[in-house]
Tab-separated table of C-alpha atoms in Angstrom:
chain	number	residue	atom	x	y	z
A	1	UNK	CA	-1.924	67.504	38.367
A	2	UNK	CA	-4.577	65.277	39.937
A	3	UNK	CA	-2.403	64.999	43.066
A	4	UNK	CA	-2.239	68.762	43.650
A	5	UNK	CA	-4.471	71.681	44.551
A	6	UNK	CA	-4.015	75.058	42.903
A	7	UNK	CA	-4.525	78.525	44.363
A	8	UNK	CA	-4.655	81.581	42.079
A	9	UNK	CA	-5.102	85.253	42.938
A	10	UNK	CA	-5.630	88.027	40.393
A	11	UNK	CA	-4.900	91.709	40.089
A	12	UNK	CA	-6.872	93.127	37.172
A	13	UNK	CA	-6.016	96.591	35.887
A	14	UNK	CA	-8.634	98.192	33.632
A	15	UNK	CA	-8.542	101.714	32.243
A	16	UNK	CA	-11.709	103.756	32.663
A	17	UNK	CA	-12.228	104.833	29.057
A	18	UNK	CA	-15.675	106.406	29.400
A	19	UNK	CA	-14.575	109.827	30.710
A	20	UNK	CA	-13.745	112.877	28.622
A	21	UNK	CA	-10.549	113.721	30.491
A	22	UNK	CA	-7.903	111.967	32.550
A	23	UNK	CA	-8.233	111.326	36.261
A	24	UNK	CA	-6.224	114.324	37.493
A	25	UNK	CA	-5.748	116.510	34.390
A	26	UNK	CA	-7.778	118.041	31.558
A	27	UNK	CA	-5.969	116.000	28.889
A	28	UNK	CA	-8.300	114.015	26.631
A	29	UNK	CA	-8.895	110.460	27.795
A	30	UNK	CA	-9.021	108.647	24.480
A	31	UNK	CA	-7.115	106.055	22.509
A	32	UNK	CA	-4.870	107.345	19.741
A	33	UNK	CA	-1.900	105.897	17.889
A	34	UNK	CA	-0.197	109.312	17.683
A	35	UNK	CA	2.343	109.302	20.549
A	36	UNK	CA	2.451	112.092	23.123
A	37	UNK	CA	-0.610	113.918	21.766
A	38	UNK	CA	-2.981	113.522	24.742
A	39	UNK	CA	-0.906	115.250	27.422
A	40	UNK	CA	-1.039	118.333	29.648
A	41	UNK	CA	1.568	119.881	32.007
A	42	UNK	CA	0.070	117.961	34.975
A	43	UNK	CA	0.704	114.637	33.214
A	44	UNK	CA	4.337	115.604	32.668
A	45	UNK	CA	4.824	116.799	36.278
A	46	UNK	CA	5.830	120.303	35.262
A	47	UNK	CA	6.588	122.567	38.252
A	48	UNK	CA	3.633	124.489	39.626
A	49	UNK	CA	0.954	122.114	38.325
A	50	UNK	CA	-1.673	120.609	40.614
A	51	UNK	CA	-4.007	117.635	40.176
A	52	UNK	CA	-7.800	118.053	40.038
A	53	UNK	CA	-9.962	114.956	40.625
A	54	UNK	CA	-12.221	113.831	37.780
A	55	UNK	CA	-15.647	113.382	39.423
A	56	UNK	CA	-16.905	111.098	36.633
A	57	UNK	CA	-13.970	108.726	37.150
A	58	UNK	CA	-14.784	108.546	40.874
A	59	UNK	CA	-18.470	107.931	40.055
A	60	UNK	CA	-17.669	105.050	37.711
A	61	UNK	CA	-15.264	103.593	40.269
A	62	UNK	CA	-17.953	103.646	42.956
A	63	UNK	CA	-20.420	102.067	40.516
A	64	UNK	CA	-17.987	99.186	39.922
A	65	UNK	CA	-17.579	98.866	43.692
A	66	UNK	CA	-21.355	98.530	44.117
A	67	UNK	CA	-21.684	95.932	41.364
A	68	UNK	CA	-18.977	93.917	43.125
A	69	UNK	CA	-20.904	94.127	46.422
A	70	UNK	CA	-18.042	95.989	48.060
A	71	UNK	CA	-18.189	98.396	50.977
A	72	UNK	CA	-17.797	102.028	49.877
A	73	UNK	CA	-15.753	104.555	51.906
A	74	UNK	CA	-17.183	107.419	53.923
A	75	UNK	CA	-14.398	109.717	52.743
A	76	UNK	CA	-12.404	109.669	49.519
A	77	UNK	CA	-8.633	109.835	49.914
A	78	UNK	CA	-5.773	109.593	47.478
A	79	UNK	CA	-2.195	108.661	48.340
A	80	UNK	CA	1.258	108.842	46.851
A	81	UNK	CA	3.025	105.613	45.972
A	82	UNK	CA	6.681	106.596	45.699
A	83	UNK	CA	9.027	104.955	43.243
A	84	UNK	CA	11.160	106.015	40.309
A	85	UNK	CA	10.673	104.681	36.823
A	86	UNK	CA	11.025	106.405	33.426
A	87	UNK	CA	7.293	106.067	32.680
A	88	UNK	CA	6.367	107.909	35.893
A	89	UNK	CA	7.312	111.595	35.429
A	90	UNK	CA	6.456	112.700	38.990
A	91	UNK	CA	8.477	109.978	40.664
A	92	UNK	CA	5.296	108.854	42.402
A	93	UNK	CA	1.875	107.517	41.442
A	94	UNK	CA	-1.382	108.939	42.810
A	95	UNK	CA	-3.312	105.899	43.955
A	96	UNK	CA	-5.266	104.443	46.897
A	97	UNK	CA	-4.326	101.905	49.539
A	98	UNK	CA	-6.553	99.958	51.920
A	99	UNK	CA	-5.943	102.441	54.753
A	100	UNK	CA	-7.711	104.829	54.354
A	101	UNK	CA	-10.223	102.701	52.433
A	102	UNK	CA	-10.231	102.836	48.614
A	103	UNK	CA	-13.431	102.941	46.515
A	104	UNK	CA	-14.333	99.387	47.516
A	105	UNK	CA	-13.300	96.632	49.928
A	106	UNK	CA	-14.403	93.102	50.807
A	107	UNK	CA	-16.813	92.289	48.003
A	108	UNK	CA	-17.852	89.187	46.129
A	109	UNK	CA	-19.121	88.311	42.694
A	110	UNK	CA	-20.845	85.252	41.286
A	111	UNK	CA	-19.648	84.083	37.891
A	112	UNK	CA	-20.189	81.046	35.687
A	113	UNK	CA	-17.426	78.609	34.802
A	114	UNK	CA	-18.055	75.505	32.681
A	115	UNK	CA	-21.758	75.522	33.545
A	116	UNK	CA	-21.237	75.929	37.320
A	117	UNK	CA	-21.776	79.042	39.427
A	118	UNK	CA	-18.708	80.127	41.404
A	119	UNK	CA	-18.072	82.952	43.865
A	120	UNK	CA	-15.027	85.202	43.660
A	121	UNK	CA	-13.950	87.099	46.775
A	122	UNK	CA	-12.801	90.688	46.260
A	123	UNK	CA	-10.150	92.113	48.567
A	124	UNK	CA	-10.244	95.668	47.272
A	125	UNK	CA	-10.893	97.929	44.301
A	126	UNK	CA	-9.012	101.176	43.980
A	127	UNK	CA	-8.749	104.125	41.594
A	128	UNK	CA	-5.366	105.368	40.456
A	129	UNK	CA	-3.579	106.997	37.553
A	130	UNK	CA	-1.962	104.863	34.895
A	131	UNK	CA	1.718	105.210	34.030
A	132	UNK	CA	3.099	106.085	30.606
A	133	UNK	CA	3.865	103.305	28.121
A	134	UNK	CA	7.422	102.164	27.417
A	135	UNK	CA	8.296	100.861	23.979
A	136	UNK	CA	11.575	98.967	23.682
A	137	UNK	CA	13.300	99.195	20.300
A	138	UNK	CA	16.658	97.451	20.187
A	139	UNK	CA	18.818	98.940	22.907
A	140	UNK	CA	16.633	102.058	23.165
A	141	UNK	CA	13.432	102.738	25.062
A	142	UNK	CA	10.836	105.282	23.922
A	143	UNK	CA	8.164	106.699	26.245
A	144	UNK	CA	4.611	107.485	25.109
A	145	UNK	CA	2.953	109.690	27.733
A	146	UNK	CA	-0.570	109.437	26.302
A	147	UNK	CA	-1.385	106.789	28.901
A	148	UNK	CA	0.062	108.784	31.809
A	149	UNK	CA	-2.796	109.896	34.038
A	150	UNK	CA	-5.497	107.765	32.415
A	151	UNK	CA	-7.931	106.662	35.174
A	152	UNK	CA	-7.193	103.072	36.114
A	153	UNK	CA	-9.207	100.655	38.240
A	154	UNK	CA	-7.166	97.994	40.007
A	155	UNK	CA	-9.166	95.030	41.248
A	156	UNK	CA	-7.452	92.712	43.734
A	157	UNK	CA	-9.055	89.346	44.468
A	158	UNK	CA	-8.431	86.898	47.240
A	159	UNK	CA	-6.575	83.729	46.085
A	160	UNK	CA	-9.914	82.018	45.452
A	161	UNK	CA	-9.449	80.479	41.993
A	162	UNK	CA	-8.432	76.853	41.624
A	163	UNK	CA	-7.803	76.599	37.883
A	164	UNK	CA	-6.959	78.706	34.845
A	165	UNK	CA	-10.544	78.219	33.624
A	166	UNK	CA	-11.948	79.783	36.797
A	167	UNK	CA	-9.572	82.745	36.604
A	168	UNK	CA	-10.370	83.465	32.950
A	169	UNK	CA	-14.132	83.017	33.468
A	170	UNK	CA	-13.979	85.625	36.247
A	171	UNK	CA	-11.955	88.031	34.094
A	172	UNK	CA	-14.427	87.644	31.222
A	173	UNK	CA	-17.279	88.393	33.626
A	174	UNK	CA	-15.474	91.502	34.847
A	175	UNK	CA	-14.822	92.695	31.297
A	176	UNK	CA	-18.533	92.274	30.595
A	177	UNK	CA	-19.421	94.299	33.714
A	178	UNK	CA	-17.085	97.140	32.761
A	179	UNK	CA	-18.532	97.246	29.242
A	180	UNK	CA	-22.208	96.969	30.170
A	181	UNK	CA	-21.912	99.501	33.000
A	182	UNK	CA	-20.297	102.032	30.659
A	183	UNK	CA	-17.115	102.102	32.721
A	184	UNK	CA	-14.660	100.982	30.070
A	185	UNK	CA	-14.406	99.550	26.580
A	186	UNK	CA	-12.161	96.987	28.294
A	187	UNK	CA	-10.370	96.379	24.994
A	188	UNK	CA	-7.124	94.455	25.480
A	189	UNK	CA	-6.065	95.364	21.912
A	190	UNK	CA	-5.909	99.002	23.038
A	191	UNK	CA	-3.974	98.059	26.162
A	192	UNK	CA	-6.938	98.843	28.415
A	193	UNK	CA	-6.689	95.576	30.373
A	194	UNK	CA	-3.636	94.083	32.060
A	195	UNK	CA	-3.442	91.331	34.673
A	196	UNK	CA	-1.027	90.171	37.337
A	197	UNK	CA	-1.383	86.546	38.399
A	198	UNK	CA	-0.257	84.818	41.615
A	199	UNK	CA	0.048	81.010	41.537
A	200	UNK	CA	0.873	78.417	44.201
A	201	UNK	CA	0.248	74.688	44.637
A	202	UNK	CA	0.027	72.134	47.451
A	203	UNK	CA	-0.288	68.361	47.891
A	204	UNK	CA	-3.926	67.320	47.605
A	205	UNK	CA	-3.816	65.200	50.777
A	206	UNK	CA	-2.903	68.172	53.012
A	207	UNK	CA	-5.288	70.567	54.756
A	208	UNK	CA	-5.958	73.399	52.289
A	209	UNK	CA	-7.264	75.651	55.097
A	210	UNK	CA	-3.795	75.772	56.647
A	211	UNK	CA	-1.922	78.476	54.730
A	212	UNK	CA	1.406	76.922	55.737
A	213	UNK	CA	0.668	73.888	53.562
A	214	UNK	CA	0.658	75.958	50.408
A	215	UNK	CA	3.823	76.290	48.385
A	216	UNK	CA	5.659	79.478	47.466
A	217	UNK	CA	3.521	82.092	45.717
A	218	UNK	CA	4.921	83.178	42.342
A	219	UNK	CA	3.770	86.393	40.691
A	220	UNK	CA	3.409	86.797	36.906
A	221	UNK	CA	3.245	90.467	35.880
A	222	UNK	CA	1.456	92.362	33.117
A	223	UNK	CA	-0.265	89.631	31.113
A	224	UNK	CA	-2.064	91.476	28.324
A	225	UNK	CA	-4.721	88.995	27.173
A	226	UNK	CA	-7.081	86.489	28.730
A	227	UNK	CA	-5.604	83.772	26.545
A	228	UNK	CA	-2.216	84.742	27.937
A	229	UNK	CA	-3.583	84.519	31.494
A	230	UNK	CA	-4.862	80.992	30.838
A	231	UNK	CA	-1.595	79.843	29.279
A	232	UNK	CA	0.573	81.516	31.936
A	233	UNK	CA	-1.354	79.903	34.806
A	234	UNK	CA	-1.288	76.465	33.222
A	235	UNK	CA	2.429	76.719	32.463
A	236	UNK	CA	3.245	77.916	35.963
A	237	UNK	CA	1.211	75.105	37.543
A	238	UNK	CA	3.110	72.527	35.499
A	239	UNK	CA	6.474	74.200	36.241
A	240	UNK	CA	5.821	74.069	39.971
A	241	UNK	CA	4.512	70.479	39.877
A	242	UNK	CA	7.552	69.340	37.863
A	243	UNK	CA	9.850	70.949	40.426
A	244	UNK	CA	7.933	69.249	43.236
A	245	UNK	CA	8.174	65.822	41.656
A	246	UNK	CA	11.827	66.291	40.668
A	247	UNK	CA	12.685	67.003	44.297
A	248	UNK	CA	14.136	70.477	43.716
A	249	UNK	CA	11.067	72.573	44.512
A	250	UNK	CA	12.822	74.877	47.015
A	251	UNK	CA	15.551	75.728	44.500
A	252	UNK	CA	13.260	76.229	41.465
A	253	UNK	CA	10.126	77.782	42.978
A	254	UNK	CA	11.172	80.887	44.894
A	255	UNK	CA	9.365	84.092	45.788
A	256	UNK	CA	9.864	86.106	42.639
A	257	UNK	CA	8.202	88.083	39.875
A	258	UNK	CA	8.051	86.495	36.443
A	259	UNK	CA	6.638	87.551	33.095
A	260	UNK	CA	4.716	85.636	30.449
A	261	UNK	CA	6.591	85.210	27.173
A	262	UNK	CA	4.146	84.447	24.364
A	263	UNK	CA	6.803	83.430	21.849
A	264	UNK	CA	8.288	80.672	23.999
A	265	UNK	CA	5.061	79.881	25.861
A	266	UNK	CA	6.878	80.105	29.193
A	267	UNK	CA	7.129	82.314	32.257
A	268	UNK	CA	10.532	84.004	32.624
A	269	UNK	CA	12.150	85.334	35.783
A	270	UNK	CA	12.217	89.139	36.074
A	271	UNK	CA	13.355	89.801	39.659
A	272	UNK	CA	13.319	88.351	43.157
A	273	UNK	CA	10.610	89.375	45.585
A	274	UNK	CA	11.970	88.407	48.956
A	275	UNK	CA	10.547	91.401	50.819
A	276	UNK	CA	7.692	93.754	50.064
A	277	UNK	CA	8.899	96.986	48.446
A	278	UNK	CA	8.548	100.021	50.701
A	279	UNK	CA	6.666	102.560	48.595
A	280	UNK	CA	6.485	105.045	51.514
A	281	UNK	CA	2.774	105.694	51.067
A	282	UNK	CA	1.379	108.936	52.434
A	283	UNK	CA	-1.821	110.915	51.844
A	284	UNK	CA	-1.671	113.066	48.692
A	285	UNK	CA	-1.385	116.630	50.101
A	286	UNK	CA	-2.732	118.336	46.961
A	287	UNK	CA	-6.072	116.483	46.987
A	288	UNK	CA	-8.004	117.112	50.208
A	289	UNK	CA	-10.212	114.288	51.444
A	290	UNK	CA	-13.900	114.723	50.720
A	291	UNK	CA	-17.056	113.051	51.995
A	292	UNK	CA	-18.962	110.549	49.871
A	293	UNK	CA	-22.572	111.373	50.642
A	294	UNK	CA	-25.328	108.774	50.944
A	295	UNK	CA	-27.394	110.773	48.434
A	296	UNK	CA	-24.652	110.521	45.808
A	297	UNK	CA	-24.191	106.802	46.444
A	298	UNK	CA	-27.951	106.250	46.057
A	299	UNK	CA	-27.906	108.219	42.802
A	300	UNK	CA	-25.041	106.117	41.464
A	301	UNK	CA	-26.722	102.872	42.508
A	302	UNK	CA	-29.913	103.843	40.654
A	303	UNK	CA	-27.904	104.634	37.504
A	304	UNK	CA	-26.403	101.142	37.190
A	305	UNK	CA	-27.654	99.916	33.780
A	306	UNK	CA	-28.904	96.473	32.823
A	307	UNK	CA	-25.929	94.099	32.978
A	308	UNK	CA	-25.236	90.981	30.912
A	309	UNK	CA	-26.805	88.479	33.316
A	310	UNK	CA	-29.996	90.571	33.489
A	311	UNK	CA	-30.211	90.813	29.715
A	312	UNK	CA	-29.641	87.092	29.434
A	313	UNK	CA	-32.601	86.376	31.740
A	314	UNK	CA	-34.760	88.787	29.751
A	315	UNK	CA	-33.855	87.123	26.447
A	316	UNK	CA	-34.734	83.697	27.841
A	317	UNK	CA	-37.901	84.587	29.777
A	318	UNK	CA	-39.354	87.417	27.672
A	319	UNK	CA	-38.114	86.667	24.159
A	320	UNK	CA	-38.138	82.864	24.317
A	321	UNK	CA	-34.486	82.586	23.270
A	322	UNK	CA	-32.570	79.444	24.232
A	323	UNK	CA	-30.050	79.753	27.065
A	324	UNK	CA	-27.248	78.860	24.645
A	325	UNK	CA	-28.166	81.631	22.185
A	326	UNK	CA	-28.776	84.120	25.017
A	327	UNK	CA	-25.242	83.504	26.346
A	328	UNK	CA	-23.811	84.127	22.882
A	329	UNK	CA	-25.812	87.335	22.428
A	330	UNK	CA	-24.766	88.890	25.751
A	331	UNK	CA	-21.093	87.900	25.593
A	332	UNK	CA	-20.223	91.180	23.843
A	333	UNK	CA	-22.201	94.306	24.744
A	334	UNK	CA	-22.064	95.655	21.196
A	335	UNK	CA	-23.709	92.463	19.920
A	336	UNK	CA	-26.419	92.634	22.605
A	337	UNK	CA	-27.037	96.307	21.774
A	338	UNK	CA	-27.324	95.430	18.081
A	339	UNK	CA	-29.806	92.661	18.900
A	340	UNK	CA	-31.909	94.895	21.132
A	341	UNK	CA	-32.044	97.573	18.443
A	342	UNK	CA	-33.536	95.062	15.994
A	343	UNK	CA	-36.226	94.226	18.575
A	344	UNK	CA	-37.055	97.929	19.031
A	345	UNK	CA	-37.440	98.247	15.262
A	346	UNK	CA	-40.022	95.464	15.213
A	347	UNK	CA	-38.056	92.315	14.381
A	348	UNK	CA	-39.180	88.914	15.623
A	349	UNK	CA	-36.845	88.216	18.599
A	350	UNK	CA	-36.212	84.576	17.672
A	351	UNK	CA	-35.634	85.297	13.988
A	352	UNK	CA	-33.269	88.147	14.818
A	353	UNK	CA	-31.373	85.927	17.271
A	354	UNK	CA	-31.023	83.179	14.661
A	355	UNK	CA	-29.596	85.496	11.990
A	356	UNK	CA	-27.180	87.216	14.393
A	357	UNK	CA	-25.836	84.108	16.155
A	358	UNK	CA	-25.345	82.184	12.933
A	359	UNK	CA	-24.551	84.273	9.864
A	360	UNK	CA	-23.523	87.644	11.328
A	361	UNK	CA	-21.312	86.382	14.166
A	362	UNK	CA	-19.797	83.838	11.795
A	363	UNK	CA	-18.846	86.702	9.487
A	364	UNK	CA	-17.381	88.720	12.386
A	365	UNK	CA	-15.266	85.791	13.590
A	366	UNK	CA	-14.033	84.983	10.110
A	367	UNK	CA	-12.789	88.521	9.458
A	368	UNK	CA	-11.985	89.481	13.089
A	369	UNK	CA	-14.479	92.366	13.102
A	370	UNK	CA	-16.588	94.160	15.690
A	371	UNK	CA	-20.313	94.261	14.951
A	372	UNK	CA	-20.084	98.071	14.772
A	373	UNK	CA	-17.631	97.724	11.874
A	374	UNK	CA	-20.046	96.048	9.467
A	375	UNK	CA	-22.163	97.817	6.837
A	376	UNK	CA	-25.304	95.897	7.795
A	377	UNK	CA	-27.104	97.988	10.442
A	378	UNK	CA	-29.993	96.748	12.627
A	379	UNK	CA	-32.651	98.424	10.460
A	380	UNK	CA	-31.325	96.544	7.410
A	381	UNK	CA	-31.526	93.191	9.215
A	382	UNK	CA	-35.082	94.060	10.244
A	383	UNK	CA	-35.970	94.762	6.600
A	384	UNK	CA	-34.602	91.340	5.628
A	385	UNK	CA	-36.523	89.567	8.406
A	386	UNK	CA	-39.740	91.280	7.306
A	387	UNK	CA	-39.185	90.110	3.724
A	388	UNK	CA	-39.106	86.533	5.025
A	389	UNK	CA	-42.054	87.059	7.387
A	390	UNK	CA	-44.120	88.489	4.515
A	391	UNK	CA	-43.047	85.533	2.345
A	392	UNK	CA	-41.529	87.880	-0.207
A	393	UNK	CA	-38.366	85.729	-0.177
A	394	UNK	CA	-37.597	82.285	1.226
A	395	UNK	CA	-35.313	81.608	4.192
A	396	UNK	CA	-32.773	80.108	1.810
A	397	UNK	CA	-32.820	83.238	-0.325
A	398	UNK	CA	-32.573	85.420	2.788
A	399	UNK	CA	-29.389	83.636	3.847
A	400	UNK	CA	-27.829	84.274	0.432
A	401	UNK	CA	-28.922	87.921	0.563
A	402	UNK	CA	-27.487	88.351	4.062
A	403	UNK	CA	-24.091	86.981	3.018
A	404	UNK	CA	-24.124	89.288	-0.002
A	405	UNK	CA	-25.083	92.298	2.127
A	406	UNK	CA	-22.159	91.634	4.493
A	407	UNK	CA	-19.549	91.086	1.781
A	408	UNK	CA	-20.757	93.505	-0.921
A	409	UNK	CA	-21.897	96.190	1.558
A	410	UNK	CA	-25.311	96.660	-0.010
A	411	UNK	CA	-28.695	96.964	1.620
A	412	UNK	CA	-30.605	93.638	1.557
A	413	UNK	CA	-33.678	95.235	-0.046
A	414	UNK	CA	-31.538	96.535	-2.922
A	415	UNK	CA	-29.940	93.106	-3.424
A	416	UNK	CA	-33.392	91.497	-3.555
A	417	UNK	CA	-34.496	94.106	-6.071
A	418	UNK	CA	-31.380	93.878	-8.251
A	419	UNK	CA	-31.459	90.081	-8.398
A	420	UNK	CA	-35.219	89.883	-8.849
A	421	UNK	CA	-35.620	87.596	-5.845
A	422	UNK	CA	-38.911	88.898	-4.519
A	423	UNK	CA	-41.441	86.104	-4.539
A	424	UNK	CA	-44.718	86.308	-6.393
A	425	UNK	CA	-47.705	85.526	-4.180
A	426	UNK	CA	-50.327	86.425	-6.792
A	427	UNK	CA	-52.567	83.324	-6.755
A	428	UNK	CA	-53.924	83.996	-10.225
A	429	UNK	CA	-50.515	84.329	-11.835
A	430	UNK	CA	-49.151	81.252	-10.042
A	431	UNK	CA	-52.233	79.197	-10.890
A	432	UNK	CA	-51.770	79.989	-14.569
A	433	UNK	CA	-48.211	78.638	-14.499
A	434	UNK	CA	-49.263	75.560	-12.457
A	435	UNK	CA	-51.917	74.640	-15.027
A	436	UNK	CA	-49.333	75.065	-17.760
A	437	UNK	CA	-46.934	72.698	-15.961
A	438	UNK	CA	-49.628	70.094	-15.212
A	439	UNK	CA	-50.706	70.104	-18.842
A	440	UNK	CA	-47.108	69.416	-19.848
A	441	UNK	CA	-46.664	66.681	-17.181
A	442	UNK	CA	-49.723	64.309	-17.349
A	443	UNK	CA	-47.538	61.374	-16.256
A	444	UNK	CA	-46.675	63.189	-13.035
A	445	UNK	CA	-50.358	63.564	-12.200
A	446	UNK	CA	-50.863	59.804	-12.585
A	447	UNK	CA	-47.802	59.046	-10.438
A	448	UNK	CA	-49.142	61.278	-7.654
A	449	UNK	CA	-52.560	59.557	-7.741
A	450	UNK	CA	-50.813	56.185	-7.590
A	451	UNK	CA	-49.179	57.155	-4.283
A	452	UNK	CA	-45.928	58.754	-5.362
A	453	UNK	CA	-46.591	62.029	-3.534
A	454	UNK	CA	-42.963	63.204	-3.663
A	455	UNK	CA	-43.506	63.986	-7.350
A	456	UNK	CA	-44.917	67.286	-6.085
A	457	UNK	CA	-41.327	68.466	-5.423
A	458	UNK	CA	-40.553	67.957	-9.114
A	459	UNK	CA	-43.647	69.925	-10.135
A	460	UNK	CA	-42.823	72.769	-7.747
A	461	UNK	CA	-39.373	72.891	-9.331
A	462	UNK	CA	-40.904	73.215	-12.774
A	463	UNK	CA	-43.075	76.132	-11.647
A	464	UNK	CA	-40.083	77.818	-9.997
A	465	UNK	CA	-38.119	77.372	-13.205
A	466	UNK	CA	-40.833	79.031	-15.316
A	467	UNK	CA	-41.191	81.926	-12.822
A	468	UNK	CA	-37.409	82.347	-12.450
A	469	UNK	CA	-37.651	81.429	-8.776
A	470	UNK	CA	-40.171	84.134	-7.927
A	471	UNK	CA	-43.241	82.004	-7.198
A	472	UNK	CA	-43.929	81.555	-3.485
A	473	UNK	CA	-42.823	77.907	-2.980
A	474	UNK	CA	-45.148	77.096	-0.066
A	475	UNK	CA	-48.145	78.560	-1.855
A	476	UNK	CA	-47.138	76.795	-5.077
A	477	UNK	CA	-46.943	73.393	-3.347
A	478	UNK	CA	-50.411	73.716	-1.815
A	479	UNK	CA	-51.956	74.925	-5.063
A	480	UNK	CA	-50.385	72.079	-7.081
A	481	UNK	CA	-51.885	69.474	-4.723
A	482	UNK	CA	-55.303	71.177	-4.932
A	483	UNK	CA	-55.209	71.233	-8.730
A	484	UNK	CA	-54.152	67.594	-9.028
A	485	UNK	CA	-56.976	66.571	-6.687
A	486	UNK	CA	-59.431	68.289	-9.027
A	487	UNK	CA	-58.293	66.274	-12.050
């Protein structure tokens, strides 16, 4: 691979999930496992039905366009993309092409990959309706029309990625943007994200600026996970390199569409792609063009919320969190929201970060959970942090309580109460026990005065034993030293 350059282009399809209805019908836009329950006559192309544009879907599309530094159109058009397929009841898809301009063209986005800042070039972003979902069972195919008409953003990049790592880092950044901007849940498990990948290679010693030096571009369709994107790109690179070095590149690498097969870990030929398909685009006659006013664009721009990179800078500069921990906290919006809620409720930012990035995220990863799924809410974590800050329990005890709260689904304060873990900071009561221990351990006093200062740990242990672990250990240590010095 060291002797070759790689060129990758992406087409990212993401459903806009944060609207109440679909893009052209009043059907509910929401995920459900009950087939064919979120549909209306428009979605099924019944005669006499007409599409009505969802303004909120257009707004969120324009917001994404702005975040990507794209140029927005003066007028909004929709077009018909004509083709027949069982999951497309109308026989055409309402979409947008580059002429007239879609919601965004010619943008760019900075993203981080392996510690380096990269720039992705955006060709266009357009709003369209999603197709229904086909489910293949044996020799039969079932159609679920819930997805038909769901607003879908298609993002097309220039072929500006030079490795699978770069492509996946960009996709992860885009998922973060969609989530933080309130455009989409961007949950691949719900089928809300799909990617098409284009891969080509060339000899490293040739001029990469000359497009004729690049090999045949191969398309990989409908990859449903970022891990799949990474694996598909890497496999395709190796397949093309092997063909090059075996001397049969022209026979093996042809212009075609392939699919990623997770079971075999290979890309598999679907169909040839010698010529571009003629979809016979024309302007959708049932949706008149309308002007996108400057006032509306300004309003949308002002409504863009704080994104992941902005939160990360705030965590580092305002909360004193390390860059490493800040990156972990902002990776998932739900985690960042959880963290920010603890801050609003009065938690120490560093302490909250430590508990979330270590114990809580460890628990989520172990059981494949979302932070919204757990019993432990931000106010409960704040209560636990305050117990430590007030020296009612030790950090070690707090860790045990936190694990118990996550697994037993009990409030930390109740666990502390039930197990009698709350520390005693009553100086008089602790002093009484210390004097009792020192009276029982005269040899330990002599050892301390002879230079064996670590004997204090033993004496602290004795006090903790007599108080059933409830004496404040730091206070106990200091008081033991003071009492020995007096004797």
